[in-house]
mmCIF file with all atom_site columns, N, CA and C in Angstrom:
data_model
loop_
_atom_site.group_PDB
_atom_site.id
_atom_site.type_symbol
_atom_site.label_atom_id
_atom_site.label_alt_id
_atom_site.label_comp_id
_atom_site.label_asym_id
_atom_site.label_entity_id
_atom_site.label_seq_id
_atom_site.pdbx_PDB_ins_code
_atom_site.Cartn_x
_atom_site.Cartn_y
_atom_site.Cartn_z
_atom_site.occupancy
_atom_site.B_iso_or_equiv
_atom_site.pdbx_formal_charge
_atom_site.auth_seq_id
_atom_site.auth_comp_id
_atom_site.auth_asym_id
_atom_site.auth_atom_id
_atom_site.pdbx_PDB_model_num
ATOM 1   N N  . UNK K 1 1  ? -92.443 -50.851 -4.064 1.00 0.00 ? 794 UNK K N  1
ATOM 2   C CA . UNK K 1 1  ? -91.150 -50.248 -3.862 1.00 0.00 ? 794 UNK K CA 1
ATOM 3   C C  . UNK K 1 1  ? -90.549 -50.721 -2.539 1.00 0.00 ? 794 UNK K C  1
ATOM 4   N N  . UNK K 1 2  ? -89.243 -50.677 -2.476 1.00 0.00 ? 795 UNK K N  1
ATOM 5   C CA . UNK K 1 2  ? -88.576 -51.094 -1.248 1.00 0.00 ? 795 UNK K CA 1
ATOM 6   C C  . UNK K 1 2  ? -88.209 -49.877 -0.413 1.00 0.00 ? 795 UNK K C  1
ATOM 7   N N  . UNK K 1 3  ? -87.815 -50.145 0.821  1.00 0.00 ? 796 UNK K N  1
ATOM 8   C CA . UNK K 1 3  ? -87.434 -49.068 1.730  1.00 0.00 ? 796 UNK K CA 1
ATOM 9   C C  . UNK K 1 3  ? -86.042 -48.547 1.394  1.00 0.00 ? 796 UNK K C  1
ATOM 10  N N  . UNK K 1 4  ? -85.836 -47.280 1.693  1.00 0.00 ? 797 UNK K N  1
ATOM 11  C CA . UNK K 1 4  ? -84.536 -46.665 1.488  1.00 0.00 ? 797 UNK K CA 1
ATOM 12  C C  . UNK K 1 4  ? -83.643 -47.059 2.657  1.00 0.00 ? 797 UNK K C  1
ATOM 13  N N  . UNK K 1 5  ? -82.403 -47.488 2.369  1.00 0.00 ? 798 UNK K N  1
ATOM 14  C CA . UNK K 1 5  ? -81.491 -47.958 3.395  1.00 0.00 ? 798 UNK K CA 1
ATOM 15  C C  . UNK K 1 5  ? -80.247 -47.078 3.388  1.00 0.00 ? 798 UNK K C  1
ATOM 16  N N  . UNK K 1 6  ? -79.868 -46.613 4.571  1.00 0.00 ? 799 UNK K N  1
ATOM 17  C CA . UNK K 1 6  ? -78.643 -45.836 4.713  1.00 0.00 ? 799 UNK K CA 1
ATOM 18  C C  . UNK K 1 6  ? -77.493 -46.838 4.784  1.00 0.00 ? 799 UNK K C  1
ATOM 19  N N  . UNK K 1 7  ? -76.646 -46.870 3.759  1.00 0.00 ? 800 UNK K N  1
ATOM 20  C CA . UNK K 1 7  ? -75.583 -47.869 3.685  1.00 0.00 ? 800 UNK K CA 1
ATOM 21  C C  . UNK K 1 7  ? -74.565 -47.727 4.809  1.00 0.00 ? 800 UNK K C  1
ATOM 22  N N  . UNK K 1 8  ? -74.285 -46.493 5.234  1.00 0.00 ? 801 UNK K N  1
ATOM 23  C CA . UNK K 1 8  ? -73.326 -46.289 6.320  1.00 0.00 ? 801 UNK K CA 1
ATOM 24  C C  . UNK K 1 8  ? -73.828 -46.961 7.597  1.00 0.00 ? 801 UNK K C  1
ATOM 25  N N  . UNK K 1 9  ? -75.080 -46.747 7.939  1.00 0.00 ? 802 UNK K N  1
ATOM 26  C CA . UNK K 1 9  ? -75.653 -47.362 9.136  1.00 0.00 ? 802 UNK K CA 1
ATOM 27  C C  . UNK K 1 9  ? -75.737 -48.877 8.977  1.00 0.00 ? 802 UNK K C  1
ATOM 28  N N  . UNK K 1 10 ? -76.056 -49.338 7.797  1.00 0.00 ? 803 UNK K N  1
ATOM 29  C CA . UNK K 1 10 ? -76.148 -50.778 7.551  1.00 0.00 ? 803 UNK K CA 1
ATOM 30  C C  . UNK K 1 10 ? -74.786 -51.443 7.754  1.00 0.00 ? 803 UNK K C  1
ATOM 31  N N  . UNK K 1 11 ? -73.714 -50.815 7.215  1.00 0.00 ? 804 UNK K N  1
ATOM 32  C CA . UNK K 1 11 ? -72.372 -51.370 7.364  1.00 0.00 ? 804 UNK K CA 1
ATOM 33  C C  . UNK K 1 11 ? -71.939 -51.387 8.821  1.00 0.00 ? 804 UNK K C  1
ATOM 34  N N  . UNK K 1 12 ? -72.259 -50.324 9.545  1.00 0.00 ? 805 UNK K N  1
ATOM 35  C CA . UNK K 1 12 ? -71.892 -50.266 10.961 1.00 0.00 ? 805 UNK K CA 1
ATOM 36  C C  . UNK K 1 12 ? -72.632 -51.339 11.759 1.00 0.00 ? 805 UNK K C  1
ATOM 37  N N  . UNK K 1 13 ? -73.919 -51.507 11.478 1.00 0.00 ? 806 UNK K N  1
ATOM 38  C CA . UNK K 1 13 ? -74.707 -52.523 12.190 1.00 0.00 ? 806 UNK K CA 1
ATOM 39  C C  . UNK K 1 13 ? -74.165 -53.915 11.905 1.00 0.00 ? 806 UNK K C  1
ATOM 40  N N  . UNK K 1 14 ? -73.844 -54.170 10.648 1.00 0.00 ? 807 UNK K N  1
ATOM 41  C CA . UNK K 1 14 ? -73.308 -55.477 10.266 1.00 0.00 ? 807 UNK K CA 1
ATOM 42  C C  . UNK K 1 14 ? -71.957 -55.725 10.930 1.00 0.00 ? 807 UNK K C  1
ATOM 43  N N  . UNK K 1 15 ? -71.097 -54.714 10.983 1.00 0.00 ? 808 UNK K N  1
ATOM 44  C CA . UNK K 1 15 ? -69.781 -54.847 11.624 1.00 0.00 ? 808 UNK K CA 1
ATOM 45  C C  . UNK K 1 15 ? -69.942 -55.131 13.109 1.00 0.00 ? 808 UNK K C  1
ATOM 46  N N  . UNK K 1 16 ? -70.886 -54.422 13.772 1.00 0.00 ? 809 UNK K N  1
ATOM 47  C CA . UNK K 1 16 ? -71.136 -54.663 15.202 1.00 0.00 ? 809 UNK K CA 1
ATOM 48  C C  . UNK K 1 16 ? -71.608 -56.093 15.449 1.00 0.00 ? 809 UNK K C  1
ATOM 49  N N  . UNK K 1 17 ? -72.502 -56.583 14.601 1.00 0.00 ? 810 UNK K N  1
ATOM 50  C CA . UNK K 1 17 ? -73.017 -57.943 14.753 1.00 0.00 ? 810 UNK K CA 1
ATOM 51  C C  . UNK K 1 17 ? -71.911 -58.974 14.567 1.00 0.00 ? 810 UNK K C  1
ATOM 52  N N  . UNK K 1 18 ? -71.039 -58.761 13.588 1.00 0.00 ? 811 UNK K N  1
ATOM 53  C CA . UNK K 1 18 ? -69.918 -59.691 13.365 1.00 0.00 ? 811 UNK K CA 1
ATOM 54  C C  . UNK K 1 18 ? -68.935 -59.663 14.523 1.00 0.00 ? 811 UNK K C  1
ATOM 55  N N  . UNK K 1 19 ? -68.682 -58.454 15.048 1.00 0.00 ? 812 UNK K N  1
ATOM 56  C CA . UNK K 1 19 ? -67.771 -58.329 16.183 1.00 0.00 ? 812 UNK K CA 1
ATOM 57  C C  . UNK K 1 19 ? -68.340 -59.037 17.414 1.00 0.00 ? 812 UNK K C  1
ATOM 58  N N  . UNK K 1 20 ? -69.635 -58.895 17.663 1.00 0.00 ? 813 UNK K N  1
ATOM 59  C CA . UNK K 1 20 ? -70.271 -59.559 18.790 1.00 0.00 ? 813 UNK K CA 1
ATOM 60  C C  . UNK K 1 20 ? -70.243 -61.077 18.617 1.00 0.00 ? 813 UNK K C  1
ATOM 61  N N  . UNK K 1 21 ? -70.430 -61.538 17.389 1.00 0.00 ? 814 UNK K N  1
ATOM 62  C CA . UNK K 1 21 ? -70.384 -62.977 17.120 1.00 0.00 ? 814 UNK K CA 1
ATOM 63  C C  . UNK K 1 21 ? -68.982 -63.527 17.405 1.00 0.00 ? 814 UNK K C  1
ATOM 64  N N  . UNK K 1 22 ? -67.950 -62.796 16.972 1.00 0.00 ? 815 UNK K N  1
ATOM 65  C CA . UNK K 1 22 ? -66.568 -63.221 17.222 1.00 0.00 ? 815 UNK K CA 1
ATOM 66  C C  . UNK K 1 22 ? -66.267 -63.211 18.723 1.00 0.00 ? 815 UNK K C  1
ATOM 67  N N  . UNK K 1 23 ? -66.774 -62.195 19.436 1.00 0.00 ? 816 UNK K N  1
ATOM 68  C CA . UNK K 1 23 ? -66.552 -62.114 20.882 1.00 0.00 ? 816 UNK K CA 1
ATOM 69  C C  . UNK K 1 23 ? -67.220 -63.295 21.596 1.00 0.00 ? 816 UNK K C  1
ATOM 70  N N  . UNK K 1 24 ? -68.413 -63.656 21.156 1.00 0.00 ? 817 UNK K N  1
ATOM 71  C CA . UNK K 1 24 ? -69.110 -64.793 21.767 1.00 0.00 ? 817 UNK K CA 1
ATOM 72  C C  . UNK K 1 24 ? -68.333 -66.090 21.535 1.00 0.00 ? 817 UNK K C  1
ATOM 73  N N  . UNK K 1 25 ? -67.793 -66.254 20.344 1.00 0.00 ? 818 UNK K N  1
ATOM 74  C CA . UNK K 1 25 ? -66.989 -67.452 20.064 1.00 0.00 ? 818 UNK K CA 1
ATOM 75  C C  . UNK K 1 25 ? -65.738 -67.482 20.939 1.00 0.00 ? 818 UNK K C  1
ATOM 76  N N  . UNK K 1 26 ? -65.086 -66.329 21.114 1.00 0.00 ? 819 UNK K N  1
ATOM 77  C CA . UNK K 1 26 ? -63.892 -66.269 21.952 1.00 0.00 ? 819 UNK K CA 1
ATOM 78  C C  . UNK K 1 26 ? -64.217 -66.559 23.415 1.00 0.00 ? 819 UNK K C  1
ATOM 79  N N  . UNK K 1 27 ? -65.366 -66.079 23.892 1.00 0.00 ? 820 UNK K N  1
ATOM 80  C CA . UNK K 1 27 ? -65.762 -66.370 25.278 1.00 0.00 ? 820 UNK K CA 1
ATOM 81  C C  . UNK K 1 27 ? -65.935 -67.871 25.474 1.00 0.00 ? 820 UNK K C  1
ATOM 82  N N  . UNK K 1 28 ? -66.517 -68.517 24.488 1.00 0.00 ? 821 UNK K N  1
ATOM 83  C CA . UNK K 1 28 ? -66.711 -69.965 24.584 1.00 0.00 ? 821 UNK K CA 1
ATOM 84  C C  . UNK K 1 28 ? -65.370 -70.684 24.513 1.00 0.00 ? 821 UNK K C  1
ATOM 85  N N  . UNK K 1 29 ? -64.509 -70.254 23.606 1.00 0.00 ? 822 UNK K N  1
ATOM 86  C CA . UNK K 1 29 ? -63.243 -70.923 23.368 1.00 0.00 ? 822 UNK K CA 1
ATOM 87  C C  . UNK K 1 29 ? -62.247 -70.698 24.509 1.00 0.00 ? 822 UNK K C  1
ATOM 88  N N  . UNK K 1 30 ? -62.156 -69.466 25.012 1.00 0.00 ? 823 UNK K N  1
ATOM 89  C CA . UNK K 1 30 ? -61.092 -69.124 25.951 1.00 0.00 ? 823 UNK K CA 1
ATOM 90  C C  . UNK K 1 30 ? -61.576 -68.821 27.366 1.00 0.00 ? 823 UNK K C  1
ATOM 91  N N  . UNK K 1 31 ? -62.811 -68.518 27.528 1.00 0.00 ? 824 UNK K N  1
ATOM 92  C CA . UNK K 1 31 ? -63.288 -68.039 28.810 1.00 0.00 ? 824 UNK K CA 1
ATOM 93  C C  . UNK K 1 31 ? -63.653 -69.149 29.775 1.00 0.00 ? 824 UNK K C  1
ATOM 94  N N  . UNK K 1 32 ? -63.585 -68.795 31.047 1.00 0.00 ? 825 UNK K N  1
ATOM 95  C CA . UNK K 1 32 ? -64.062 -69.686 32.096 1.00 0.00 ? 825 UNK K CA 1
ATOM 96  C C  . UNK K 1 32 ? -65.001 -68.877 32.970 1.00 0.00 ? 825 UNK K C  1
ATOM 97  N N  . UNK K 1 33 ? -65.960 -69.532 33.554 1.00 0.00 ? 826 UNK K N  1
ATOM 98  C CA . UNK K 1 33 ? -66.894 -68.831 34.422 1.00 0.00 ? 826 UNK K CA 1
ATOM 99  C C  . UNK K 1 33 ? -66.219 -68.526 35.751 1.00 0.00 ? 826 UNK K C  1
ATOM 100 N N  . UNK K 1 34 ? -66.804 -67.619 36.485 1.00 0.00 ? 827 UNK K N  1
ATOM 101 C CA . UNK K 1 34 ? -66.281 -67.269 37.798 1.00 0.00 ? 827 UNK K CA 1
ATOM 102 C C  . UNK K 1 34 ? -66.274 -68.471 38.721 1.00 0.00 ? 827 UNK K C  1
ATOM 103 N N  . UNK K 1 35 ? -67.286 -69.315 38.621 1.00 0.00 ? 828 UNK K N  1
ATOM 104 C CA . UNK K 1 35 ? -67.362 -70.505 39.462 1.00 0.00 ? 828 UNK K CA 1
ATOM 105 C C  . UNK K 1 35 ? -66.215 -71.472 39.147 1.00 0.00 ? 828 UNK K C  1
ATOM 106 N N  . UNK K 1 36 ? -65.881 -71.604 37.870 1.00 0.00 ? 829 UNK K N  1
ATOM 107 C CA . UNK K 1 36 ? -64.768 -72.487 37.493 1.00 0.00 ? 829 UNK K CA 1
ATOM 108 C C  . UNK K 1 36 ? -63.452 -71.962 38.034 1.00 0.00 ? 829 UNK K C  1
ATOM 109 N N  . UNK K 1 37 ? -63.231 -70.642 37.955 1.00 0.00 ? 830 UNK K N  1
ATOM 110 C CA . UNK K 1 37 ? -62.001 -70.048 38.478 1.00 0.00 ? 830 UNK K CA 1
ATOM 111 C C  . UNK K 1 37 ? -61.919 -70.215 39.990 1.00 0.00 ? 830 UNK K C  1
ATOM 112 N N  . UNK K 1 38 ? -63.026 -69.985 40.669 1.00 0.00 ? 831 UNK K N  1
ATOM 113 C CA . UNK K 1 38 ? -63.063 -70.118 42.130 1.00 0.00 ? 831 UNK K CA 1
ATOM 114 C C  . UNK K 1 38 ? -62.790 -71.564 42.541 1.00 0.00 ? 831 UNK K C  1
ATOM 115 N N  . UNK K 1 39 ? -63.385 -72.511 41.834 1.00 0.00 ? 832 UNK K N  1
ATOM 116 C CA . UNK K 1 39 ? -63.176 -73.922 42.129 1.00 0.00 ? 832 UNK K CA 1
ATOM 117 C C  . UNK K 1 39 ? -61.703 -74.297 41.968 1.00 0.00 ? 832 UNK K C  1
ATOM 118 N N  . UNK K 1 40 ? -61.075 -73.825 40.885 1.00 0.00 ? 833 UNK K N  1
ATOM 119 C CA . UNK K 1 40 ? -59.672 -74.142 40.635 1.00 0.00 ? 833 UNK K CA 1
ATOM 120 C C  . UNK K 1 40 ? -58.768 -73.545 41.725 1.00 0.00 ? 833 UNK K C  1
ATOM 121 N N  . UNK K 1 41 ? -59.049 -72.295 42.135 1.00 0.00 ? 834 UNK K N  1
ATOM 122 C CA . UNK K 1 41 ? -58.251 -71.675 43.213 1.00 0.00 ? 834 UNK K CA 1
ATOM 123 C C  . UNK K 1 41 ? -58.407 -72.453 44.515 1.00 0.00 ? 834 UNK K C  1
ATOM 124 N N  . UNK K 1 42 ? -59.620 -72.880 44.813 1.00 0.00 ? 835 UNK K N  1
ATOM 125 C CA . UNK K 1 42 ? -59.875 -73.634 46.049 1.00 0.00 ? 835 UNK K CA 1
ATOM 126 C C  . UNK K 1 42 ? -59.153 -74.981 46.013 1.00 0.00 ? 835 UNK K C  1
ATOM 127 N N  . UNK K 1 43 ? -59.166 -75.653 44.877 1.00 0.00 ? 836 UNK K N  1
ATOM 128 C CA . UNK K 1 43 ? -58.465 -76.928 44.750 1.00 0.00 ? 836 UNK K CA 1
ATOM 129 C C  . UNK K 1 43 ? -56.960 -76.744 44.941 1.00 0.00 ? 836 UNK K C  1
ATOM 130 N N  . UNK K 1 44 ? -56.400 -75.684 44.379 1.00 0.00 ? 837 UNK K N  1
ATOM 131 C CA . UNK K 1 44 ? -54.966 -75.414 44.534 1.00 0.00 ? 837 UNK K CA 1
ATOM 132 C C  . UNK K 1 44 ? -54.629 -75.116 45.991 1.00 0.00 ? 837 UNK K C  1
ATOM 133 N N  . UNK K 1 45 ? -55.498 -74.360 46.661 1.00 0.00 ? 838 UNK K N  1
ATOM 134 C CA . UNK K 1 45 ? -55.278 -74.042 48.082 1.00 0.00 ? 838 UNK K CA 1
ATOM 135 C C  . UNK K 1 45 ? -55.311 -75.314 48.927 1.00 0.00 ? 838 UNK K C  1
ATOM 136 N N  . UNK K 1 46 ? -56.292 -76.164 48.680 1.00 0.00 ? 839 UNK K N  1
ATOM 137 C CA . UNK K 1 46 ? -56.412 -77.409 49.437 1.00 0.00 ? 839 UNK K CA 1
ATOM 138 C C  . UNK K 1 46 ? -55.212 -78.318 49.189 1.00 0.00 ? 839 UNK K C  1
ATOM 139 N N  . UNK K 1 47 ? -54.753 -78.388 47.944 1.00 0.00 ? 840 UNK K N  1
ATOM 140 C CA . UNK K 1 47 ? -53.589 -79.223 47.634 1.00 0.00 ? 840 UNK K CA 1
ATOM 141 C C  . UNK K 1 47 ? -52.352 -78.695 48.351 1.00 0.00 ? 840 UNK K C  1
ATOM 142 N N  . UNK K 1 48 ? -52.178 -77.379 48.376 1.00 0.00 ? 841 UNK K N  1
ATOM 143 C CA . UNK K 1 48 ? -51.041 -76.783 49.075 1.00 0.00 ? 841 UNK K CA 1
ATOM 144 C C  . UNK K 1 48 ? -51.085 -77.055 50.558 1.00 0.00 ? 841 UNK K C  1
ATOM 145 N N  . UNK K 1 49 ? -52.250 -76.937 51.163 1.00 0.00 ? 842 UNK K N  1
ATOM 146 C CA . UNK K 1 49 ? -52.395 -77.229 52.591 1.00 0.00 ? 842 UNK K CA 1
ATOM 147 C C  . UNK K 1 49 ? -52.111 -78.704 52.874 1.00 0.00 ? 842 UNK K C  1
ATOM 148 N N  . UNK K 1 50 ? -52.592 -79.591 52.019 1.00 0.00 ? 843 UNK K N  1
ATOM 149 C CA . UNK K 1 50 ? -52.360 -81.011 52.204 1.00 0.00 ? 843 UNK K CA 1
ATOM 150 C C  . UNK K 1 50 ? -50.869 -81.322 52.162 1.00 0.00 ? 843 UNK K C  1
ATOM 151 N N  . UNK K 1 51 ? -50.169 -80.760 51.179 1.00 0.00 ? 844 UNK K N  1
ATOM 152 C CA . UNK K 1 51 ? -48.731 -81.000 51.068 1.00 0.00 ? 844 UNK K CA 1
ATOM 153 C C  . UNK K 1 51 ? -47.986 -80.442 52.271 1.00 0.00 ? 844 UNK K C  1
ATOM 154 N N  . UNK K 1 52 ? -48.402 -79.288 52.746 1.00 0.00 ? 845 UNK K N  1
ATOM 155 C CA . UNK K 1 52 ? -47.732 -78.674 53.904 1.00 0.00 ? 845 UNK K CA 1
ATOM 156 C C  . UNK K 1 52 ? -47.959 -79.510 55.164 1.00 0.00 ? 845 UNK K C  1
ATOM 157 N N  . UNK K 1 53 ? -49.155 -80.024 55.360 1.00 0.00 ? 846 UNK K N  1
ATOM 158 C CA . UNK K 1 53 ? -49.453 -80.844 56.548 1.00 0.00 ? 846 UNK K CA 1
ATOM 159 C C  . UNK K 1 53 ? -48.707 -82.167 56.515 1.00 0.00 ? 846 UNK K C  1
ATOM 160 N N  . UNK K 1 54 ? -48.466 -82.701 55.316 1.00 0.00 ? 847 UNK K N  1
ATOM 161 C CA . UNK K 1 54 ? -47.857 -84.016 55.202 1.00 0.00 ? 847 UNK K CA 1
ATOM 162 C C  . UNK K 1 54 ? -46.369 -83.962 54.861 1.00 0.00 ? 847 UNK K C  1
ATOM 163 N N  . UNK K 1 55 ? -45.752 -82.833 55.078 1.00 0.00 ? 848 UNK K N  1
ATOM 164 C CA . UNK K 1 55 ? -44.323 -82.684 54.848 1.00 0.00 ? 848 UNK K CA 1
ATOM 165 C C  . UNK K 1 55 ? -43.579 -83.553 55.859 1.00 0.00 ? 848 UNK K C  1
ATOM 166 N N  . UNK K 1 56 ? -42.542 -84.246 55.412 1.00 0.00 ? 849 UNK K N  1
ATOM 167 C CA . UNK K 1 56 ? -41.794 -85.132 56.309 1.00 0.00 ? 849 UNK K CA 1
ATOM 168 C C  . UNK K 1 56 ? -40.955 -84.345 57.307 1.00 0.00 ? 849 UNK K C  1
ATOM 169 N N  . UNK K 1 57 ? -40.382 -83.251 56.880 1.00 0.00 ? 850 UNK K N  1
ATOM 170 C CA . UNK K 1 57 ? -39.591 -82.414 57.769 1.00 0.00 ? 850 UNK K CA 1
ATOM 171 C C  . UNK K 1 57 ? -40.073 -80.984 57.636 1.00 0.00 ? 850 UNK K C  1
ATOM 172 N N  . UNK K 1 58 ? -40.022 -80.216 58.696 1.00 0.00 ? 851 UNK K N  1
ATOM 173 C CA . UNK K 1 58 ? -40.423 -78.811 58.577 1.00 0.00 ? 851 UNK K CA 1
ATOM 174 C C  . UNK K 1 58 ? -39.536 -78.064 57.592 1.00 0.00 ? 851 UNK K C  1
ATOM 175 N N  . UNK K 1 59 ? -40.035 -77.023 57.000 1.00 0.00 ? 852 UNK K N  1
ATOM 176 C CA . UNK K 1 59 ? -39.292 -76.260 56.004 1.00 0.00 ? 852 UNK K CA 1
ATOM 177 C C  . UNK K 1 59 ? -38.034 -75.641 56.600 1.00 0.00 ? 852 UNK K C  1
ATOM 178 N N  . UNK K 1 60 ? -38.047 -75.291 57.882 1.00 0.00 ? 853 UNK K N  1
ATOM 179 C CA . UNK K 1 60 ? -36.888 -74.659 58.520 1.00 0.00 ? 853 UNK K CA 1
ATOM 180 C C  . UNK K 1 60 ? -35.738 -75.658 58.692 1.00 0.00 ? 853 UNK K C  1
ATOM 181 N N  . UNK K 1 61 ? -36.012 -76.940 58.628 1.00 0.00 ? 854 UNK K N  1
ATOM 182 C CA . UNK K 1 61 ? -34.972 -77.950 58.844 1.00 0.00 ? 854 UNK K CA 1
ATOM 183 C C  . UNK K 1 61 ? -34.064 -78.116 57.632 1.00 0.00 ? 854 UNK K C  1
ATOM 184 N N  . UNK K 1 62 ? -34.478 -77.604 56.464 1.00 0.00 ? 855 UNK K N  1
ATOM 185 C CA . UNK K 1 62 ? -33.662 -77.747 55.270 1.00 0.00 ? 855 UNK K CA 1
ATOM 186 C C  . UNK K 1 62 ? -32.536 -76.724 55.293 1.00 0.00 ? 855 UNK K C  1
ATOM 187 N N  . UNK K 1 63 ? -31.299 -77.159 55.040 1.00 0.00 ? 856 UNK K N  1
ATOM 188 C CA . UNK K 1 63 ? -30.195 -76.190 55.019 1.00 0.00 ? 856 UNK K CA 1
ATOM 189 C C  . UNK K 1 63 ? -30.278 -75.274 53.806 1.00 0.00 ? 856 UNK K C  1
ATOM 190 N N  . UNK K 1 64 ? -29.774 -74.072 53.951 1.00 0.00 ? 857 UNK K N  1
ATOM 191 C CA . UNK K 1 64 ? -29.773 -73.115 52.847 1.00 0.00 ? 857 UNK K CA 1
ATOM 192 C C  . UNK K 1 64 ? -28.770 -73.576 51.791 1.00 0.00 ? 857 UNK K C  1
ATOM 193 N N  . UNK K 1 65 ? -29.146 -73.477 50.531 1.00 0.00 ? 858 UNK K N  1
ATOM 194 C CA . UNK K 1 65 ? -28.269 -73.863 49.433 1.00 0.00 ? 858 UNK K CA 1
ATOM 195 C C  . UNK K 1 65 ? -27.395 -72.683 49.051 1.00 0.00 ? 858 UNK K C  1
ATOM 196 N N  . UNK K 1 66 ? -26.258 -72.959 48.469 1.00 0.00 ? 859 UNK K N  1
ATOM 197 C CA . UNK K 1 66 ? -25.395 -71.901 47.972 1.00 0.00 ? 859 UNK K CA 1
ATOM 198 C C  . UNK K 1 66 ? -26.122 -71.184 46.841 1.00 0.00 ? 859 UNK K C  1
ATOM 199 N N  . UNK K 1 67 ? -26.206 -69.879 46.915 1.00 0.00 ? 860 UNK K N  1
ATOM 200 C CA . UNK K 1 67 ? -26.900 -69.119 45.903 1.00 0.00 ? 860 UNK K CA 1
ATOM 201 C C  . UNK K 1 67 ? -28.286 -68.711 46.315 1.00 0.00 ? 860 UNK K C  1
ATOM 202 N N  . UNK K 1 68 ? -28.785 -69.191 47.443 1.00 0.00 ? 861 UNK K N  1
ATOM 203 C CA . UNK K 1 68 ? -30.089 -68.784 47.965 1.00 0.00 ? 861 UNK K CA 1
ATOM 204 C C  . UNK K 1 68 ? -29.909 -67.507 48.757 1.00 0.00 ? 861 UNK K C  1
ATOM 205 N N  . UNK K 1 69 ? -30.408 -66.417 48.248 1.00 0.00 ? 862 UNK K N  1
ATOM 206 C CA . UNK K 1 69 ? -30.295 -65.144 48.961 1.00 0.00 ? 862 UNK K CA 1
ATOM 207 C C  . UNK K 1 69 ? -31.416 -64.970 49.975 1.00 0.00 ? 862 UNK K C  1
ATOM 208 N N  . UNK K 1 70 ? -32.525 -65.688 49.799 1.00 0.00 ? 863 UNK K N  1
ATOM 209 C CA . UNK K 1 70 ? -33.675 -65.523 50.677 1.00 0.00 ? 863 UNK K CA 1
ATOM 210 C C  . UNK K 1 70 ? -33.446 -66.155 52.040 1.00 0.00 ? 863 UNK K C  1
ATOM 211 N N  . UNK K 1 71 ? -32.609 -67.145 52.141 1.00 0.00 ? 864 UNK K N  1
ATOM 212 C CA . UNK K 1 71 ? -32.420 -67.879 53.387 1.00 0.00 ? 864 UNK K CA 1
ATOM 213 C C  . UNK K 1 71 ? -31.516 -67.171 54.344 1.00 0.00 ? 864 UNK K C  1
#
């Protein structure tokens, strides 16, 4: 004879396993590790600093344009 199986619990377990499988696929497809995010932020910061250091004229030397409320 076989074991008695509670179908409600079986369906819930199967649904949880499928949901976890889908979540794992999404993490692989869309996710990035913390190290990757940190590396990208650091690269952007370094690029911004490089551009600022190598600017031909200081930012204050540019005249305000018509429509610029911040200046």
